[in-house]
Short mmCIF file of C-alpha atoms and ligand atoms in Angstrom, two decimals:
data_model
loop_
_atom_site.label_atom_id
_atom_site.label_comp_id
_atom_site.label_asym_id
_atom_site.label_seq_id
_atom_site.Cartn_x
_atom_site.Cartn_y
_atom_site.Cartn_z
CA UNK A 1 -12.91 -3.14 7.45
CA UNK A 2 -14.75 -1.62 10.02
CA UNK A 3 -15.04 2.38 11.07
CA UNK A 4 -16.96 3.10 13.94
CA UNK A 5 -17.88 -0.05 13.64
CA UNK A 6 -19.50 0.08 10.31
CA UNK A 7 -17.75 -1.79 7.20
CA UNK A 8 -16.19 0.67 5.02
CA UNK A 9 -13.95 0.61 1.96
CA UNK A 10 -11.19 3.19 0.85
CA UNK A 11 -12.71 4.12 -3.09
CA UNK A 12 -16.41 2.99 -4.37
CA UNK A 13 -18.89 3.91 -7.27
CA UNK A 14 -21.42 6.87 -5.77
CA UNK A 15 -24.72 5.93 -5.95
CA UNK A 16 -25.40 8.35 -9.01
CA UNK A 17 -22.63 5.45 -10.90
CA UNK A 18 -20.45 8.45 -12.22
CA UNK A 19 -18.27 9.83 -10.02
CA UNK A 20 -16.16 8.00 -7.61
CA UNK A 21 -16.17 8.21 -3.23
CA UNK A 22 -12.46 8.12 -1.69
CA UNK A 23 -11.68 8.58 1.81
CA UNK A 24 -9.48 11.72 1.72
CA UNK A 25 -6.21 10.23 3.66
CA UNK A 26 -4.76 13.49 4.74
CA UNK A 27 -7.62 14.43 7.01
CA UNK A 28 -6.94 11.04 8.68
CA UNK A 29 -7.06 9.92 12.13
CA UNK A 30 -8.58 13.27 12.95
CA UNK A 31 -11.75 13.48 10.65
CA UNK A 32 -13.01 10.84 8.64
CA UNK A 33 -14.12 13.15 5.26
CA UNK A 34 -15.18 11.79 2.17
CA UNK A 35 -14.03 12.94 -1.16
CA UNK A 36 -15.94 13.05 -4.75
CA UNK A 37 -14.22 12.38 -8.07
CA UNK A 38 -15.79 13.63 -11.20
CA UNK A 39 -13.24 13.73 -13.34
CA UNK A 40 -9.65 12.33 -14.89
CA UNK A 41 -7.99 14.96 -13.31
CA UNK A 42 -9.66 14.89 -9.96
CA UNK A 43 -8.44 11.14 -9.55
CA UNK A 44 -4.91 12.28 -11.11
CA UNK A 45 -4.68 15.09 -8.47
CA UNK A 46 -6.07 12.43 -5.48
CA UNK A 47 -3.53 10.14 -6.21
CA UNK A 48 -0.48 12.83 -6.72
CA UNK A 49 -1.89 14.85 -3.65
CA UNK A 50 -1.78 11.54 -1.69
CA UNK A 51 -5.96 11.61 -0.96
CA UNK A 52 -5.68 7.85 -1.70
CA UNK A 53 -1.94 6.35 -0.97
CA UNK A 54 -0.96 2.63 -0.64
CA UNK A 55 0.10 0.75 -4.33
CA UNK A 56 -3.17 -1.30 -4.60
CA UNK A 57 -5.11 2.34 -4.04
CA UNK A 58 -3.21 3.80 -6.14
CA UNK A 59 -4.33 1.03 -9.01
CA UNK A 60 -7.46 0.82 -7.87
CA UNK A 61 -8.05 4.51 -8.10
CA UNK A 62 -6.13 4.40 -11.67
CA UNK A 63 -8.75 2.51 -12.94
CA UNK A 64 -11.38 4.58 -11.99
CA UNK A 65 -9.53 7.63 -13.58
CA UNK A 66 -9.29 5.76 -16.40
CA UNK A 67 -13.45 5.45 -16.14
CA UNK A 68 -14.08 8.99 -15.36
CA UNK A 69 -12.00 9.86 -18.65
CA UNK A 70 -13.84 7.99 -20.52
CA UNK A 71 -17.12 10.06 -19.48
CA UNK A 72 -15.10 12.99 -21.10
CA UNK A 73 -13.03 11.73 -24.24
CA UNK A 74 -13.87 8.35 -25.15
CA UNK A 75 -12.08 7.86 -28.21
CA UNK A 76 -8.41 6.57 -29.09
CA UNK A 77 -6.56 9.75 -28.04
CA UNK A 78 -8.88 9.75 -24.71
CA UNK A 79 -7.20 6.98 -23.85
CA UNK A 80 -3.97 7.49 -24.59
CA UNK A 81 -3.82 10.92 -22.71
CA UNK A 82 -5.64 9.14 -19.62
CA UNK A 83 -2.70 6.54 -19.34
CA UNK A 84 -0.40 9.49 -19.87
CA UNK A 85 -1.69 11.94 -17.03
CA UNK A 86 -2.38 9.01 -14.38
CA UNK A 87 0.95 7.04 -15.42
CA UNK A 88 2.58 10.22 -14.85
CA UNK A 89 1.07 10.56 -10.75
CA UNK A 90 3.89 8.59 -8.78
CA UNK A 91 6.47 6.73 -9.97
CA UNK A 92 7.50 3.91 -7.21
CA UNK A 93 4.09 1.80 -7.36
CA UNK A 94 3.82 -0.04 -10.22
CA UNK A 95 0.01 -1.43 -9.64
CA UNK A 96 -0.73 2.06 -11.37
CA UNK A 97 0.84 0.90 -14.98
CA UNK A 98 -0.59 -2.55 -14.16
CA UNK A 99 -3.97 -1.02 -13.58
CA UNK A 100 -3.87 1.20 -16.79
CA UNK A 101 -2.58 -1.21 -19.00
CA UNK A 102 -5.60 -3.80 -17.29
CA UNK A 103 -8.07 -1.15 -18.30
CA UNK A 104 -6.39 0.20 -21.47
CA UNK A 105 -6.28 -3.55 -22.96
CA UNK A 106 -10.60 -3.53 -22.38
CA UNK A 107 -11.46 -0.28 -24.27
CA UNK A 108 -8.88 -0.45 -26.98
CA UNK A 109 -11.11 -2.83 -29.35
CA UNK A 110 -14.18 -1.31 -28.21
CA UNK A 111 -16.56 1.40 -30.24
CA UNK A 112 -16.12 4.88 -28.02
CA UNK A 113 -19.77 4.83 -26.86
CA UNK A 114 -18.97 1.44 -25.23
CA UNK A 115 -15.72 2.70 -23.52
CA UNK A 116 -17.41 4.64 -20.66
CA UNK A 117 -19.29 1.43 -19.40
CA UNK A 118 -16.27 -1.23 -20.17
CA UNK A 119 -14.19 0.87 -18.08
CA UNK A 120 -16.31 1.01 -14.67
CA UNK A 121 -16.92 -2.54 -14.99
CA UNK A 122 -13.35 -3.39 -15.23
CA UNK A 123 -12.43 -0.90 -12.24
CA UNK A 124 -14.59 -2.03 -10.44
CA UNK A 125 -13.12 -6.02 -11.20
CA UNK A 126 -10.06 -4.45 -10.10
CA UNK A 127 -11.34 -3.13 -6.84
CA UNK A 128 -13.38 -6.33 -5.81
CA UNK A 129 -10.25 -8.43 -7.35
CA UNK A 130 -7.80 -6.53 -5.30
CA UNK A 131 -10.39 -7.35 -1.88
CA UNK A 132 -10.58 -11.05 -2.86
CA UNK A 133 -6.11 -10.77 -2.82
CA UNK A 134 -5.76 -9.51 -0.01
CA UNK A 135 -7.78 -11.61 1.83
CA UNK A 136 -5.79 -14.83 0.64
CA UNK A 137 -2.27 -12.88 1.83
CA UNK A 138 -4.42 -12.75 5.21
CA UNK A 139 -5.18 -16.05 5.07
CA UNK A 140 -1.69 -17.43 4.02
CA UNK A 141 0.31 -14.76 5.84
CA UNK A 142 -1.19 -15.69 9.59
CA UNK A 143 1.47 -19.22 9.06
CA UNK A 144 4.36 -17.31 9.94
CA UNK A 145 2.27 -15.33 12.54
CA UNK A 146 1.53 -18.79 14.65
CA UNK A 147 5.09 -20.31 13.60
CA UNK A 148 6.03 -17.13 15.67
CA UNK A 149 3.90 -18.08 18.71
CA UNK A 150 5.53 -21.48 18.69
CA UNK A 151 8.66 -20.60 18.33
CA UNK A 152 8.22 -18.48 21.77
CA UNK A 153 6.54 -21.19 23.43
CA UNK A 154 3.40 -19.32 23.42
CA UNK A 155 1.84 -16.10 24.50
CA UNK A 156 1.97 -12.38 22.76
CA UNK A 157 3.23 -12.34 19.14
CA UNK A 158 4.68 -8.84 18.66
CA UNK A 159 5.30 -7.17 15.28
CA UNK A 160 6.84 -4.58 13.76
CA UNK A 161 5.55 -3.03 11.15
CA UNK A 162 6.63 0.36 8.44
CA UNK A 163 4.18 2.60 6.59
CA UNK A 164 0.64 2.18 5.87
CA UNK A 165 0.12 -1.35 4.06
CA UNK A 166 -3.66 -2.11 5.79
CA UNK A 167 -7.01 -1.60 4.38
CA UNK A 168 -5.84 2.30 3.60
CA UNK A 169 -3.47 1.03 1.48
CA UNK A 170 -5.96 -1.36 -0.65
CA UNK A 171 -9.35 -1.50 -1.26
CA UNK A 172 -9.78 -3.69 1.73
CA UNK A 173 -8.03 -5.42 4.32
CA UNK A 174 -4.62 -4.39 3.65
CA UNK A 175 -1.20 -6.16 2.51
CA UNK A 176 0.98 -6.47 5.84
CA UNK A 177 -1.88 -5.88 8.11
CA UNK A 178 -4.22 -8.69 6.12
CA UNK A 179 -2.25 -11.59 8.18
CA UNK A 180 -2.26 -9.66 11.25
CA UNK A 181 -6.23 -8.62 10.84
CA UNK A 182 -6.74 -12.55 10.31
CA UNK A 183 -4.74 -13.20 12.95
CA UNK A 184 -6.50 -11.22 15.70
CA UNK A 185 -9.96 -12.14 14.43
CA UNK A 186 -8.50 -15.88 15.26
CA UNK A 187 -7.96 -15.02 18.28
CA UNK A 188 -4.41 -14.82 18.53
CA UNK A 189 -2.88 -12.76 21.13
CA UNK A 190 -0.84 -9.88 19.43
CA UNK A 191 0.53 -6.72 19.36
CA UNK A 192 2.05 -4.70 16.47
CA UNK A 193 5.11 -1.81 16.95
CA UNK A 194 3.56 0.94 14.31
CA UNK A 195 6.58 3.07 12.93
CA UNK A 196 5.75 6.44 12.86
CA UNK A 197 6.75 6.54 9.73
CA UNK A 198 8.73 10.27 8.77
CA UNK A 199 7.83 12.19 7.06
CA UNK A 200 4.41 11.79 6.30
CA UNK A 201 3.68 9.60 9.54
CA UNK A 202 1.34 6.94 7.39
CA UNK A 203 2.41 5.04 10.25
CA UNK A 204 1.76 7.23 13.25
CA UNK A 205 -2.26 8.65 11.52
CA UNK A 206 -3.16 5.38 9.24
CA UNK A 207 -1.65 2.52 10.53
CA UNK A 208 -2.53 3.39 14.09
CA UNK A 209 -6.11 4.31 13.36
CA UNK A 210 -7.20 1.62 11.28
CA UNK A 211 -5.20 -0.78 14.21
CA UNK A 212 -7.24 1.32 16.65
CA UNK A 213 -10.66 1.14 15.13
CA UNK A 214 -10.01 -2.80 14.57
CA UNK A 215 -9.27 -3.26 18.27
CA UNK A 216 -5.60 -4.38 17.44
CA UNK A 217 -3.52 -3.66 20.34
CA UNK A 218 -0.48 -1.42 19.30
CA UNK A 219 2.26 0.91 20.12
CA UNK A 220 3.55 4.07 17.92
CA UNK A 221 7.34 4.26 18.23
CA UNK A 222 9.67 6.43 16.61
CA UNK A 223 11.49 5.28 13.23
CA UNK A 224 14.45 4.87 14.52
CA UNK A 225 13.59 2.60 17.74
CA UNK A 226 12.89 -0.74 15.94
CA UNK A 227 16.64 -1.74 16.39
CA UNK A 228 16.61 -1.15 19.93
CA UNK A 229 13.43 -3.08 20.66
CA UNK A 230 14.48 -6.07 18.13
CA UNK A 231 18.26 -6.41 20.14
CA UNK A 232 15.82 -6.27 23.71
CA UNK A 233 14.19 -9.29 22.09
CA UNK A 234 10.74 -7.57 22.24
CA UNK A 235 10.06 -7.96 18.29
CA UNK A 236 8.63 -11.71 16.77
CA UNK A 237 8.76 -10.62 13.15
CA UNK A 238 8.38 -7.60 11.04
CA UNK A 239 5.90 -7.32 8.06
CA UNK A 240 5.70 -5.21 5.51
CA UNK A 241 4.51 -3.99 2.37
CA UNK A 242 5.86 -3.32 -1.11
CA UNK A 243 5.12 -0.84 -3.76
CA UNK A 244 6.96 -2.69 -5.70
CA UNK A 245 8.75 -5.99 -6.22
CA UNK A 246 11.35 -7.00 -8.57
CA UNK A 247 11.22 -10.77 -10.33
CA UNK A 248 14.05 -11.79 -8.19
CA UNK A 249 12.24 -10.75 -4.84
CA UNK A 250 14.26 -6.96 -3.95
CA UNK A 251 11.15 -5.22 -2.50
CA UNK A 252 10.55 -1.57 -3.02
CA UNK A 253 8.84 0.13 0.13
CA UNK A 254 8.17 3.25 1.94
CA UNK A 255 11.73 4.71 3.01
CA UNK A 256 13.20 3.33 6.35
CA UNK A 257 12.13 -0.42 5.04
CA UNK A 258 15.76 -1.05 3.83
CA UNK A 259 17.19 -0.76 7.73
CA UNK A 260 14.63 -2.48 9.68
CA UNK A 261 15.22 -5.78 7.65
CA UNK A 262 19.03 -4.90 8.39
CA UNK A 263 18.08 -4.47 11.62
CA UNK A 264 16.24 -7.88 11.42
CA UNK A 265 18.33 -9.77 9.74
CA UNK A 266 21.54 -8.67 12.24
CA UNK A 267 18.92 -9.93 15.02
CA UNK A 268 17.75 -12.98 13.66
CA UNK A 269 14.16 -11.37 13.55
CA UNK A 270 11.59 -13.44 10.37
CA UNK A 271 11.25 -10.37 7.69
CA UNK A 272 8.25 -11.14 5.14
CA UNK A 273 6.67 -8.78 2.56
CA UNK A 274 3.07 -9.21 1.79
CA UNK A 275 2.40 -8.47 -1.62
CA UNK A 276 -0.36 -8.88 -4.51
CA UNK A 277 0.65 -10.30 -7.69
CA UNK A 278 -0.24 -6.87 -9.17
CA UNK A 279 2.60 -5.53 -7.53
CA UNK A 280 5.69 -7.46 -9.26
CA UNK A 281 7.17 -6.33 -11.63
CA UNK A 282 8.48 -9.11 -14.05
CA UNK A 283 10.11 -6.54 -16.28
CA UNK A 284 12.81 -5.79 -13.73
CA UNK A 285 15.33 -8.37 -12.87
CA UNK A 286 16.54 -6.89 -10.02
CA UNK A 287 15.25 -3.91 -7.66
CA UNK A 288 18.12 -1.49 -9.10
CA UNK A 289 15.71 -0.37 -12.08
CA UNK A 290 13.38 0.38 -9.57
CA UNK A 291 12.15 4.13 -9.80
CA UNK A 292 12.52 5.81 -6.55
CA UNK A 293 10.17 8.99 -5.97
CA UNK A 294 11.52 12.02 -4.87
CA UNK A 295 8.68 14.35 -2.74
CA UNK A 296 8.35 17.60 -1.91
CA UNK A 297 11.31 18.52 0.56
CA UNK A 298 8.74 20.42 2.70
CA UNK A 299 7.43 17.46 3.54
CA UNK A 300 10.74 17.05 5.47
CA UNK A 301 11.27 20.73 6.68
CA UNK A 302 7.45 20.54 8.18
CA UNK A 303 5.53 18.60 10.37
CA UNK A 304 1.41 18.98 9.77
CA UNK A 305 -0.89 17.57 12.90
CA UNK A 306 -4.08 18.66 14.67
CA UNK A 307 -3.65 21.99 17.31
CA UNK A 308 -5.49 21.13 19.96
CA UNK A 309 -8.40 24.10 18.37
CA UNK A 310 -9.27 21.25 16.28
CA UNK A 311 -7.58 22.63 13.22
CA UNK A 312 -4.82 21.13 11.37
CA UNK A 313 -1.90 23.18 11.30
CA UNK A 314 2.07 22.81 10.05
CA UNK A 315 5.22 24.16 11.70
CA UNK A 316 8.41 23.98 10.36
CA UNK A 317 10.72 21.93 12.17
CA UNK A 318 14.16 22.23 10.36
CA UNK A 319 16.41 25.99 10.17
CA UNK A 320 15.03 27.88 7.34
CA UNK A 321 18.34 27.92 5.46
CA UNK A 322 18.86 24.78 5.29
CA UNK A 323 18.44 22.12 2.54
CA UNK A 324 16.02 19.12 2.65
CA UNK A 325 16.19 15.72 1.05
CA UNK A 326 12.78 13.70 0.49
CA UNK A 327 13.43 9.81 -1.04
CA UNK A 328 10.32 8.38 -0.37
CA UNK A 329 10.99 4.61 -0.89
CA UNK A 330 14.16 2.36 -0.97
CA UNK A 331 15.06 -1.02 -1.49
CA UNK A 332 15.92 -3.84 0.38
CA UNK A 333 17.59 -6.57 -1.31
CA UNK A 334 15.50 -10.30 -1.47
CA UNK A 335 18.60 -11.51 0.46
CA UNK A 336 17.20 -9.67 3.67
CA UNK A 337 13.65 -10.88 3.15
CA UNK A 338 12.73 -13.87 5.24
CA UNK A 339 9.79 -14.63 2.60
CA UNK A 340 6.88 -13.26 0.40
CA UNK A 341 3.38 -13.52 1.57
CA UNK A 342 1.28 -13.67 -1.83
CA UNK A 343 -2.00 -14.51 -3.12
CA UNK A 344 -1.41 -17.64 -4.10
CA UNK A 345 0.84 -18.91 -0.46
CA UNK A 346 4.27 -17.83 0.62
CA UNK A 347 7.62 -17.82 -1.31
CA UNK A 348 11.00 -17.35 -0.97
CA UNK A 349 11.95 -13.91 -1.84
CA UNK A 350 14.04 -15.11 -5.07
CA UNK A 351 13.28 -16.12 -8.90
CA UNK A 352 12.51 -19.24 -8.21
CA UNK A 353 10.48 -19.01 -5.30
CA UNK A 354 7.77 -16.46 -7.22
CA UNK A 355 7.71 -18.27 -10.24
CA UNK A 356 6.86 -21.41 -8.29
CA UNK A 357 3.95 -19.65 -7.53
CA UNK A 358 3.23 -18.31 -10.85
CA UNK A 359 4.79 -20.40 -13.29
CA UNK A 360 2.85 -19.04 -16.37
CA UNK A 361 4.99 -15.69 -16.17
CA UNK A 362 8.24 -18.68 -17.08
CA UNK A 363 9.03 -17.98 -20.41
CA UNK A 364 7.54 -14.71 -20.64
CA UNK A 365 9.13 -11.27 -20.46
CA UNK A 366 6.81 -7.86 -19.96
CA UNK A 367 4.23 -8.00 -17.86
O1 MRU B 401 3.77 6.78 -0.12
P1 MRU B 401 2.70 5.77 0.17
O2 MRU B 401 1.93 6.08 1.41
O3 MRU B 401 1.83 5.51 -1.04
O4 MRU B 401 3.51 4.46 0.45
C1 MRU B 401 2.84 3.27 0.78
C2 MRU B 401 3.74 2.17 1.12
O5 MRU B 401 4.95 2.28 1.06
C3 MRU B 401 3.11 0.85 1.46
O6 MRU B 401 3.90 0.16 2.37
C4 MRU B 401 2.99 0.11 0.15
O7 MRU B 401 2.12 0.72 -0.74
C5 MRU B 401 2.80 -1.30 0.15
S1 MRU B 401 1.41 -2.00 0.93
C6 MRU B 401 -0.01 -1.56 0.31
#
């Protein structure tokens, strides 16, 4: 997508072809700085440190980590403590083990001295891959985006919106944002409510700048205001994203998901999840095996933004004594979810419905 109107992506190959460019996330909307990564542990500590952020990123990124290890330590146990230290980053997104396991299954029969090489060319797959998915959730995910507009009569489509799940996210484009990107670029009047997102505000810095730079109108609200607005009857339909989703459609997400499809579903408000096959997880029958990361509570007790010096700066917003808690994703059951936006068209959030759309995973268990 564009920056300053220039296209841009979130990770690429540097022109030297060993190290890796990232946009560095945190600095985000208030400098735009680029980041190198050299090493396995530089992309271990970019995607712990939240540099890069989103599930497809976090793949993505993966599987350059995977690349950059191979530089290092190209033989068996290379690989096995690559996996190890990147599988070991975050926990919710599962596009990370389905990125290292993509990669691991290309090196393993290889000679070492062929690793290094078979390694960026399969990142790099995974990167282009990943743009080439997302632009198909665009395309299919605009239906429910113009079923809105009809349903209204016509005019403004307004949607709500949690987290970061646009280009940031991805390599490109974005999950949840893909259909509304499309969407605009048709020419179809919109507007999208941006949740701010606590505690990290991916919402209130990403969402809102990459909306901004795109020329998407929008509105930051608080977390808790989407209820309010969707009982006023100023909400179409909510999209999301999902770090990850279990084979009978319960979506993982960013915490705060879970209540705005309550809120949605009490209100009668279309809920769909936009998601790249990457991101199921056929292992899990339902989303109660889902791993659910647990952050830094300081990320609760403290608020970080930009003092008007220019400098970014963090105050603590809670008493000192007292204790935080920091879930950073939850669940919301498929029974909430209107449907799932997906490469390959849109499904009901159930068994059935995704392996309509991928019937080769019947029959088969692990991914
Ligand atoms: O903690 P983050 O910023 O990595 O969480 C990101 C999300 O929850 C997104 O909504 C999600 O990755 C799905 S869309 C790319």
């Amino acid at each position: 997508m564009n920056v300053n109107g220039r296209p841009m992506r979130t990770i690429w190959l540097a022109e030297n072809e060993r190290t890796v460019e990232i946009i560095d996330q945190r600095r985000l909307p208030h400098e735009l700085v680029l980041a190198r990564l050299a090493t396995l542990d530089d992309a271990a500590a970019a995607i712990r440190d939240m540099a890069v952020r989103g599930a497809p990123l976090i793949g993505a990124t993966a599987a350059y980590g995977m690349a950059l290890a191979m530089a290092g330590d190209p033989s068996d146990a290379g690989i096995a403590h690559a996996v190890d230290v990147l599988g070991k980053t975050r926990p919710t997104a599962v596009n990370l083990h389905w990125a290292l396991e993509a990669v691991r299954r290309i090196l393993a029969p290889l000679a070492p001295r062929r690793r290094h090489d078979a390694a960026l060319t399969r990142a790099a797959e995974i990167a282009e891959e990943d743009v080439a998915i997302n632009r198909a959730l665009g395309a299919h995910g605009v239906k429910p985006i113009v079923e809105a507009q009809r349903r209204k009569g016509g005019g403004r489509v307004d949607i709500l919106t949690h987290c970061n799940a646009g280009w940031l996210a991805t390599v490109d484009w974005g999950t949840a944002l893909a259909p509304i990107y499309r969407a605009h670029d048709d020419g179809i009047a919109l507007h999208v409510w941006v949740d701010e997102t606590r505690p990290r505000n991916q919402g209130a810095s990403l969402t809102a700048w990459e909306l901004g730079q795109h020329g998407v109108p929008h509105t930051v609200i608080a977390d808790n205001a989407g209820g309010y607005l969707m009982r006023q009857g100023m909400v179409d339909l909510v999209i999301t994203g999902t770090d990850r989703t279990a084979a009978n459609g319960d979506v993982a997400n960013k915490i705060g998901t879970y209540l705005k499809a309550l809120a949605a579903y009490d209100n009668d408000v279309p809920f769909y999840v936009a998601l790249p096959s990457p991101t199921i997880d056929w292992t899990l029958a339902d989303g109660d095996g889902i791993p659910i990361e647990q952050r830094d509570p300081r990320e609760v007790t403290h608020i970080a933004g930009w003092a008007e010096s220019g400098e970014r700066t963090e105050v603590r917003l809670t008493p000192a004594g007292s204790a935080a808690g920091n879930y950073a994703f939850d669940v919301t059951p498929a029974r909430l979810v209107t449907g799932l936006v997906t490469e390959r068209g849109i499904c009901a959030a159930s068994r059935d419905g995704l392996l309509g759309l991928f019937p080769e995973r019947r029959n088969r268990g692990a991914a």
